[in-house]
């Protein structure tokens, strides 16, 4: 596990800026964290991303304490609780991306419309029940919705996407937004058909085996967004 260093702090900053550059976040509503040896690094609250510098990234301990005057994101609880309870996840991206948040407002989970949902680790992307931002209640709801998954929606709020590192957590947040947009477009036409659980199970197996083989021939047939999530 990486220690706290400027390279990792800069990676948090770049991920924050990339969220906005990719169009999955506006302003400073999103936040980013990454696990380090004795806790995690997290983006600060209320500082514009273009003003961020390594010294403004907050190093929190798992008991929620930190040193210095810069306050962590108000959502540090769900970042901390996911990192505490999910040893498979090391980096978390939280956004209010438009289409995913629209579904979250409606309390809708994203069903298996497209096989790439398997990159989230299961058949659906659940929507956690609403709780006030920054509360333990919200964190508890998020943990439940994340069970066996790498992402979830938060009702009337936004998205959490997590993975083994920052780059893949960011790619997953982009994928969730794409799937949400596709779902909304489909719902504007009618009641969309979904892939059955057996098919998503097959895709999950293929994703796992592709992730292990990584030969040029194997990876060439995987869409680039999904390929990023296998590394
Ligand atoms: Zn939020």
PDB file of C-alpha atoms and ligand atoms in Angstrom:
ATOM      1  CA  UNK A   1       0.000   0.000   0.000  1.00  0.00           C
ATOM      2  CA  UNK A   2       1.303   3.410  -1.004  1.00  0.00           C
ATOM      3  CA  UNK A   3       2.347   5.923   1.587  1.00  0.00           C
ATOM      4  CA  UNK A   4       1.320   9.571   1.571  1.00  0.00           C
ATOM      5  CA  UNK A   5       3.371  11.445  -1.025  1.00  0.00           C
ATOM      6  CA  UNK A   6       3.025  14.379  -3.406  1.00  0.00           C
ATOM      7  CA  UNK A   7       2.635  12.090  -6.418  1.00  0.00           C
ATOM      8  CA  UNK A   8      -0.487  10.524  -4.908  1.00  0.00           C
ATOM      9  CA  UNK A   9      -1.779  13.916  -3.700  1.00  0.00           C
ATOM     10  CA  UNK A  10      -1.379  15.231  -7.250  1.00  0.00           C
ATOM     11  CA  UNK A  11      -3.229  12.169  -8.559  1.00  0.00           C
ATOM     12  CA  UNK A  12      -6.185  13.100  -6.306  1.00  0.00           C
ATOM     13  CA  UNK A  13      -6.089  16.641  -7.702  1.00  0.00           C
ATOM     14  CA  UNK A  14      -5.885  15.415 -11.312  1.00  0.00           C
ATOM     15  CA  UNK A  15      -8.832  13.086 -10.704  1.00  0.00           C
ATOM     16  CA  UNK A  16     -10.910  15.989  -9.327  1.00  0.00           C
ATOM     17  CA  UNK A  17     -10.098  18.108 -12.371  1.00  0.00           C
ATOM     18  CA  UNK A  18     -10.721  15.191 -14.733  1.00  0.00           C
ATOM     19  CA  UNK A  19     -14.240  14.710 -13.289  1.00  0.00           C
ATOM     20  CA  UNK A  20     -15.109  18.207 -14.446  1.00  0.00           C
ATOM     21  CA  UNK A  21     -13.163  17.902 -17.716  1.00  0.00           C
ATOM     22  CA  UNK A  22     -15.057  14.697 -18.558  1.00  0.00           C
ATOM     23  CA  UNK A  23     -18.383  16.410 -17.870  1.00  0.00           C
ATOM     24  CA  UNK A  24     -19.385  14.156 -14.967  1.00  0.00           C
ATOM     25  CA  UNK A  25     -19.234  16.849 -12.298  1.00  0.00           C
ATOM     26  CA  UNK A  26     -19.700  20.577 -11.858  1.00  0.00           C
ATOM     27  CA  UNK A  27     -17.929  22.935  -9.479  1.00  0.00           C
ATOM     28  CA  UNK A  28     -16.732  21.321  -6.268  1.00  0.00           C
ATOM     29  CA  UNK A  29     -19.743  19.094  -5.593  1.00  0.00           C
ATOM     30  CA  UNK A  30     -17.740  15.914  -6.187  1.00  0.00           C
ATOM     31  CA  UNK A  31     -14.920  14.521  -4.095  1.00  0.00           C
ATOM     32  CA  UNK A  32     -12.133  11.964  -4.378  1.00  0.00           C
ATOM     33  CA  UNK A  33     -10.188   9.750  -1.992  1.00  0.00           C
ATOM     34  CA  UNK A  34      -7.424   7.144  -2.144  1.00  0.00           C
ATOM     35  CA  UNK A  35      -6.155   4.691   0.463  1.00  0.00           C
ATOM     36  CA  UNK A  36      -2.696   5.154   1.991  1.00  0.00           C
ATOM     37  CA  UNK A  37      -0.829   3.101   4.597  1.00  0.00           C
ATOM     38  CA  UNK A  38      -2.323   4.705   7.696  1.00  0.00           C
ATOM     39  CA  UNK A  39      -5.604   6.089   6.411  1.00  0.00           C
ATOM     40  CA  UNK A  40      -6.569   7.874   3.218  1.00  0.00           C
ATOM     41  CA  UNK A  41      -6.066  11.075   1.245  1.00  0.00           C
ATOM     42  CA  UNK A  42      -9.231  13.037   0.445  1.00  0.00           C
ATOM     43  CA  UNK A  43     -10.055  16.234  -1.410  1.00  0.00           C
ATOM     44  CA  UNK A  44     -10.851  19.223   0.832  1.00  0.00           C
ATOM     45  CA  UNK A  45     -14.236  20.883   1.207  1.00  0.00           C
ATOM     46  CA  UNK A  46     -15.071  24.124  -0.574  1.00  0.00           C
ATOM     47  CA  UNK A  47     -11.858  24.731  -2.530  1.00  0.00           C
ATOM     48  CA  UNK A  48     -12.121  25.125  -6.317  1.00  0.00           C
ATOM     49  CA  UNK A  49     -10.300  22.335  -8.122  1.00  0.00           C
ATOM     50  CA  UNK A  50      -8.117  24.778 -10.063  1.00  0.00           C
ATOM     51  CA  UNK A  51      -6.818  26.117  -6.725  1.00  0.00           C
ATOM     52  CA  UNK A  52      -5.948  22.711  -5.306  1.00  0.00           C
ATOM     53  CA  UNK A  53      -2.332  21.988  -4.403  1.00  0.00           C
ATOM     54  CA  UNK A  54      -0.761  18.922  -2.728  1.00  0.00           C
ATOM     55  CA  UNK A  55      -0.743  20.692   0.665  1.00  0.00           C
ATOM     56  CA  UNK A  56      -4.532  21.161   0.493  1.00  0.00           C
ATOM     57  CA  UNK A  57      -5.279  17.438   0.203  1.00  0.00           C
ATOM     58  CA  UNK A  58      -6.277  16.115   3.625  1.00  0.00           C
ATOM     59  CA  UNK A  59      -4.677  13.012   5.122  1.00  0.00           C
ATOM     60  CA  UNK A  60      -7.302  11.423   7.371  1.00  0.00           C
ATOM     61  CA  UNK A  61      -6.854   8.527   9.723  1.00  0.00           C
ATOM     62  CA  UNK A  62      -9.450   5.769   9.788  1.00  0.00           C
ATOM     63  CA  UNK A  63     -10.818   7.120  13.078  1.00  0.00           C
ATOM     64  CA  UNK A  64     -11.833  10.293  11.220  1.00  0.00           C
ATOM     65  CA  UNK A  65      -9.135  12.508  12.730  1.00  0.00           C
ATOM     66  CA  UNK A  66      -6.673  14.619  10.754  1.00  0.00           C
ATOM     67  CA  UNK A  67      -3.962  17.198  11.334  1.00  0.00           C
ATOM     68  CA  UNK A  68      -3.853  20.761  10.058  1.00  0.00           C
ATOM     69  CA  UNK A  69      -6.444  23.436   9.293  1.00  0.00           C
ATOM     70  CA  UNK A  70      -7.754  22.269   5.906  1.00  0.00           C
ATOM     71  CA  UNK A  71     -11.128  20.561   6.321  1.00  0.00           C
ATOM     72  CA  UNK A  72     -11.805  17.324   4.413  1.00  0.00           C
ATOM     73  CA  UNK A  73     -14.772  16.828   2.121  1.00  0.00           C
ATOM     74  CA  UNK A  74     -18.012  16.831   4.080  1.00  0.00           C
ATOM     75  CA  UNK A  75     -18.562  13.326   2.662  1.00  0.00           C
ATOM     76  CA  UNK A  76     -15.463  11.855   4.354  1.00  0.00           C
ATOM     77  CA  UNK A  77     -17.629   9.368   6.301  1.00  0.00           C
ATOM     78  CA  UNK A  78     -18.685   7.281   3.327  1.00  0.00           C
ATOM     79  CA  UNK A  79     -15.171   7.442   1.863  1.00  0.00           C
ATOM     80  CA  UNK A  80     -13.769   6.229   5.216  1.00  0.00           C
ATOM     81  CA  UNK A  81     -16.419   3.545   5.730  1.00  0.00           C
ATOM     82  CA  UNK A  82     -16.044   2.095   2.216  1.00  0.00           C
ATOM     83  CA  UNK A  83     -12.257   1.944   2.594  1.00  0.00           C
ATOM     84  CA  UNK A  84     -12.618   0.401   6.069  1.00  0.00           C
ATOM     85  CA  UNK A  85     -15.019  -2.334   5.031  1.00  0.00           C
ATOM     86  CA  UNK A  86     -13.969  -3.069   1.443  1.00  0.00           C
ATOM     87  CA  UNK A  87     -10.411  -4.305   1.129  1.00  0.00           C
ATOM     88  CA  UNK A  88     -10.988  -4.747  -2.634  1.00  0.00           C
ATOM     89  CA  UNK A  89     -11.436  -0.990  -3.125  1.00  0.00           C
ATOM     90  CA  UNK A  90      -8.660   1.602  -2.754  1.00  0.00           C
ATOM     91  CA  UNK A  91      -9.976   4.716  -4.483  1.00  0.00           C
ATOM     92  CA  UNK A  92     -13.372   6.449  -4.503  1.00  0.00           C
ATOM     93  CA  UNK A  93     -14.871   9.026  -6.857  1.00  0.00           C
ATOM     94  CA  UNK A  94     -18.111  10.755  -5.883  1.00  0.00           C
ATOM     95  CA  UNK A  95     -19.942  12.951  -8.397  1.00  0.00           C
ATOM     96  CA  UNK A  96     -23.320  14.548  -9.038  1.00  0.00           C
ATOM     97  CA  UNK A  97     -23.220  13.592 -12.737  1.00  0.00           C
ATOM     98  CA  UNK A  98     -26.425  14.741 -14.411  1.00  0.00           C
ATOM     99  CA  UNK A  99     -28.038  11.602 -15.838  1.00  0.00           C
ATOM    100  CA  UNK A 100     -27.123   9.311 -12.951  1.00  0.00           C
ATOM    101  CA  UNK A 101     -28.395  11.906 -10.496  1.00  0.00           C
ATOM    102  CA  UNK A 102     -31.654  12.223 -12.454  1.00  0.00           C
ATOM    103  CA  UNK A 103     -32.217   8.482 -11.968  1.00  0.00           C
ATOM    104  CA  UNK A 104     -31.226   8.815  -8.305  1.00  0.00           C
ATOM    105  CA  UNK A 105     -33.823  11.558  -7.842  1.00  0.00           C
ATOM    106  CA  UNK A 106     -36.406   9.127  -9.179  1.00  0.00           C
ATOM    107  CA  UNK A 107     -35.070   6.408  -6.852  1.00  0.00           C
ATOM    108  CA  UNK A 108     -34.316   4.154  -9.811  1.00  0.00           C
ATOM    109  CA  UNK A 109     -31.610   1.492  -9.884  1.00  0.00           C
ATOM    110  CA  UNK A 110     -29.884   0.967 -13.248  1.00  0.00           C
ATOM    111  CA  UNK A 111     -30.798  -2.476 -14.635  1.00  0.00           C
ATOM    112  CA  UNK A 112     -28.730  -4.687 -16.960  1.00  0.00           C
ATOM    113  CA  UNK A 113     -29.547  -2.787 -20.167  1.00  0.00           C
ATOM    114  CA  UNK A 114     -26.007  -3.193 -21.461  1.00  0.00           C
ATOM    115  CA  UNK A 115     -23.508  -5.954 -20.732  1.00  0.00           C
ATOM    116  CA  UNK A 116     -20.854  -3.490 -19.560  1.00  0.00           C
ATOM    117  CA  UNK A 117     -22.791  -3.071 -16.287  1.00  0.00           C
ATOM    118  CA  UNK A 118     -20.843  -6.176 -15.210  1.00  0.00           C
ATOM    119  CA  UNK A 119     -17.823  -3.878 -14.695  1.00  0.00           C
ATOM    120  CA  UNK A 120     -19.652  -2.657 -11.586  1.00  0.00           C
ATOM    121  CA  UNK A 121     -19.473  -6.207 -10.272  1.00  0.00           C
ATOM    122  CA  UNK A 122     -23.089  -7.333 -10.521  1.00  0.00           C
ATOM    123  CA  UNK A 123     -26.407  -7.259 -12.356  1.00  0.00           C
ATOM    124  CA  UNK A 124     -27.627  -3.812 -11.310  1.00  0.00           C
ATOM    125  CA  UNK A 125     -26.420  -0.486  -9.982  1.00  0.00           C
ATOM    126  CA  UNK A 126     -28.484   0.006  -6.837  1.00  0.00           C
ATOM    127  CA  UNK A 127     -29.847   3.305  -5.543  1.00  0.00           C
ATOM    128  CA  UNK A 128     -29.268   3.912  -1.827  1.00  0.00           C
ATOM    129  CA  UNK A 129     -32.164   5.512   0.101  1.00  0.00           C
ATOM    130  CA  UNK A 130     -31.890   9.221   0.797  1.00  0.00           C
ATOM    131  CA  UNK A 131     -30.094  10.590   3.829  1.00  0.00           C
ATOM    132  CA  UNK A 132     -28.708  14.064   4.506  1.00  0.00           C
ATOM    133  CA  UNK A 133     -25.267  14.692   3.015  1.00  0.00           C
ATOM    134  CA  UNK A 134     -22.300  14.181   5.302  1.00  0.00           C
ATOM    135  CA  UNK A 135     -24.179  11.986   7.794  1.00  0.00           C
ATOM    136  CA  UNK A 136     -23.435   8.520   9.123  1.00  0.00           C
ATOM    137  CA  UNK A 137     -26.932   7.586   7.952  1.00  0.00           C
ATOM    138  CA  UNK A 138     -25.906   8.349   4.356  1.00  0.00           C
ATOM    139  CA  UNK A 139     -22.712   6.353   4.754  1.00  0.00           C
ATOM    140  CA  UNK A 140     -24.645   3.358   6.114  1.00  0.00           C
ATOM    141  CA  UNK A 141     -27.094   3.559   3.193  1.00  0.00           C
ATOM    142  CA  UNK A 142     -24.214   3.775   0.699  1.00  0.00           C
ATOM    143  CA  UNK A 143     -22.452   0.751   2.190  1.00  0.00           C
ATOM    144  CA  UNK A 144     -25.617  -1.290   1.813  1.00  0.00           C
ATOM    145  CA  UNK A 145     -26.083  -0.284  -1.827  1.00  0.00           C
ATOM    146  CA  UNK A 146     -22.407  -1.000  -2.558  1.00  0.00           C
ATOM    147  CA  UNK A 147     -22.563  -4.572  -1.238  1.00  0.00           C
ATOM    148  CA  UNK A 148     -20.963  -6.785  -3.904  1.00  0.00           C
ATOM    149  CA  UNK A 149     -20.678  -3.764  -6.212  1.00  0.00           C
ATOM    150  CA  UNK A 150     -18.120  -1.083  -7.070  1.00  0.00           C
ATOM    151  CA  UNK A 151     -20.685   1.683  -7.592  1.00  0.00           C
ATOM    152  CA  UNK A 152     -24.103   2.888  -6.493  1.00  0.00           C
ATOM    153  CA  UNK A 153     -26.501   5.796  -6.848  1.00  0.00           C
ATOM    154  CA  UNK A 154     -27.492   7.938  -3.855  1.00  0.00           C
ATOM    155  CA  UNK A 155     -31.142   9.049  -3.896  1.00  0.00           C
ATOM    156  CA  UNK A 156     -31.617  12.800  -4.502  1.00  0.00           C
ATOM    157  CA  UNK A 157     -27.831  13.171  -4.499  1.00  0.00           C
ATOM    158  CA  UNK A 158     -25.414  11.495  -6.939  1.00  0.00           C
ATOM    159  CA  UNK A 159     -23.036   8.612  -7.565  1.00  0.00           C
ATOM    160  CA  UNK A 160     -20.270   6.700  -5.803  1.00  0.00           C
ATOM    161  CA  UNK A 161     -17.769   4.747  -7.930  1.00  0.00           C
ATOM    162  CA  UNK A 162     -14.832   2.893  -6.395  1.00  0.00           C
ATOM    163  CA  UNK A 163     -12.070   0.632  -7.641  1.00  0.00           C
ATOM    164  CA  UNK A 164      -8.522  -0.531  -7.014  1.00  0.00           C
ATOM    165  CA  UNK A 165      -6.989   2.798  -8.034  1.00  0.00           C
ATOM    166  CA  UNK A 166      -7.997   6.347  -8.949  1.00  0.00           C
ATOM    167  CA  UNK A 167      -7.894   5.872 -12.726  1.00  0.00           C
ATOM    168  CA  UNK A 168     -10.287   2.934 -12.640  1.00  0.00           C
ATOM    169  CA  UNK A 169     -12.604   4.603 -10.106  1.00  0.00           C
ATOM    170  CA  UNK A 170     -12.835   7.577 -12.473  1.00  0.00           C
ATOM    171  CA  UNK A 171     -13.482   5.297 -15.482  1.00  0.00           C
ATOM    172  CA  UNK A 172     -16.228   3.569 -13.541  1.00  0.00           C
ATOM    173  CA  UNK A 173     -17.878   6.899 -12.676  1.00  0.00           C
ATOM    174  CA  UNK A 174     -17.882   7.690 -16.422  1.00  0.00           C
ATOM    175  CA  UNK A 175     -19.408   4.280 -17.181  1.00  0.00           C
ATOM    176  CA  UNK A 176     -22.182   4.772 -14.589  1.00  0.00           C
ATOM    177  CA  UNK A 177     -23.041   8.115 -16.173  1.00  0.00           C
ATOM    178  CA  UNK A 178     -23.092   6.537 -19.668  1.00  0.00           C
ATOM    179  CA  UNK A 179     -25.359   3.714 -18.528  1.00  0.00           C
ATOM    180  CA  UNK A 180     -27.645   6.226 -16.793  1.00  0.00           C
ATOM    181  CA  UNK A 181     -27.893   8.283 -19.978  1.00  0.00           C
ATOM    182  CA  UNK A 182     -28.684   5.161 -22.023  1.00  0.00           C
ATOM    183  CA  UNK A 183     -31.346   4.123 -19.496  1.00  0.00           C
ATOM    184  CA  UNK A 184     -33.012   7.538 -19.609  1.00  0.00           C
ATOM    185  CA  UNK A 185     -32.998   7.525 -23.428  1.00  0.00           C
ATOM    186  CA  UNK A 186     -34.520   4.029 -23.484  1.00  0.00           C
ATOM    187  CA  UNK A 187     -37.183   4.983 -20.956  1.00  0.00           C
ATOM    188  CA  UNK A 188     -38.164   7.915 -23.161  1.00  0.00           C
ATOM    189  CA  UNK A 189     -39.132   5.354 -25.830  1.00  0.00           C
ATOM    190  CA  UNK A 190     -40.691   2.686 -23.651  1.00  0.00           C
ATOM    191  CA  UNK A 191     -39.987   0.026 -21.065  1.00  0.00           C
ATOM    192  CA  UNK A 192     -36.474  -1.185 -21.990  1.00  0.00           C
ATOM    193  CA  UNK A 193     -35.666  -4.899 -22.171  1.00  0.00           C
ATOM    194  CA  UNK A 194     -32.868  -6.070 -19.871  1.00  0.00           C
ATOM    195  CA  UNK A 195     -30.282  -8.844 -20.055  1.00  0.00           C
ATOM    196  CA  UNK A 196     -31.047 -11.736 -17.724  1.00  0.00           C
ATOM    197  CA  UNK A 197     -28.901 -12.616 -14.712  1.00  0.00           C
ATOM    198  CA  UNK A 198     -27.396 -15.666 -16.455  1.00  0.00           C
ATOM    199  CA  UNK A 199     -26.035 -13.496 -19.259  1.00  0.00           C
ATOM    200  CA  UNK A 200     -24.514 -10.952 -16.858  1.00  0.00           C
ATOM    201  CA  UNK A 201     -22.970 -13.889 -14.978  1.00  0.00           C
ATOM    202  CA  UNK A 202     -21.369 -15.010 -18.256  1.00  0.00           C
ATOM    203  CA  UNK A 203     -20.015 -11.492 -18.847  1.00  0.00           C
ATOM    204  CA  UNK A 204     -18.656 -11.356 -15.295  1.00  0.00           C
ATOM    205  CA  UNK A 205     -16.745 -14.583 -15.936  1.00  0.00           C
ATOM    206  CA  UNK A 206     -15.430 -13.284 -19.279  1.00  0.00           C
ATOM    207  CA  UNK A 207     -14.355  -9.994 -17.683  1.00  0.00           C
ATOM    208  CA  UNK A 208     -12.452 -11.880 -14.983  1.00  0.00           C
ATOM    209  CA  UNK A 209     -10.678 -14.158 -17.446  1.00  0.00           C
ATOM    210  CA  UNK A 210      -9.864 -11.289 -19.811  1.00  0.00           C
ATOM    211  CA  UNK A 211      -8.435  -9.429 -16.846  1.00  0.00           C
ATOM    212  CA  UNK A 212      -6.058 -12.314 -16.187  1.00  0.00           C
ATOM    213  CA  UNK A 213      -4.974 -13.032 -19.766  1.00  0.00           C
ATOM    214  CA  UNK A 214      -4.341  -9.518 -21.011  1.00  0.00           C
ATOM    215  CA  UNK A 215      -2.990 -10.676 -24.355  1.00  0.00           C
ATOM    216  CA  UNK A 216      -3.294  -8.267 -27.269  1.00  0.00           C
ATOM    217  CA  UNK A 217      -5.746 -10.570 -29.007  1.00  0.00           C
ATOM    218  CA  UNK A 218      -7.982 -10.902 -25.958  1.00  0.00           C
ATOM    219  CA  UNK A 219      -8.015  -7.263 -24.975  1.00  0.00           C
ATOM    220  CA  UNK A 220      -8.613  -6.051 -28.515  1.00  0.00           C
ATOM    221  CA  UNK A 221     -12.206  -7.314 -28.429  1.00  0.00           C
ATOM    222  CA  UNK A 222     -13.098  -5.537 -25.174  1.00  0.00           C
ATOM    223  CA  UNK A 223     -14.457  -1.998 -25.457  1.00  0.00           C
ATOM    224  CA  UNK A 224     -11.843   0.462 -24.273  1.00  0.00           C
ATOM    225  CA  UNK A 225     -13.896   1.737 -21.320  1.00  0.00           C
ATOM    226  CA  UNK A 226     -14.378  -1.797 -20.013  1.00  0.00           C
ATOM    227  CA  UNK A 227     -10.713  -2.650 -20.690  1.00  0.00           C
ATOM    228  CA  UNK A 228      -9.602   0.158 -18.403  1.00  0.00           C
ATOM    229  CA  UNK A 229     -11.616  -1.387 -15.597  1.00  0.00           C
ATOM    230  CA  UNK A 230      -9.848  -4.734 -15.845  1.00  0.00           C
ATOM    231  CA  UNK A 231      -6.316  -3.581 -15.133  1.00  0.00           C
TER     232      UNK A 231
HETATM  233 ZN1  LIG B   1     -22.311  14.803  -3.015  1.00  0.00          ZN
END
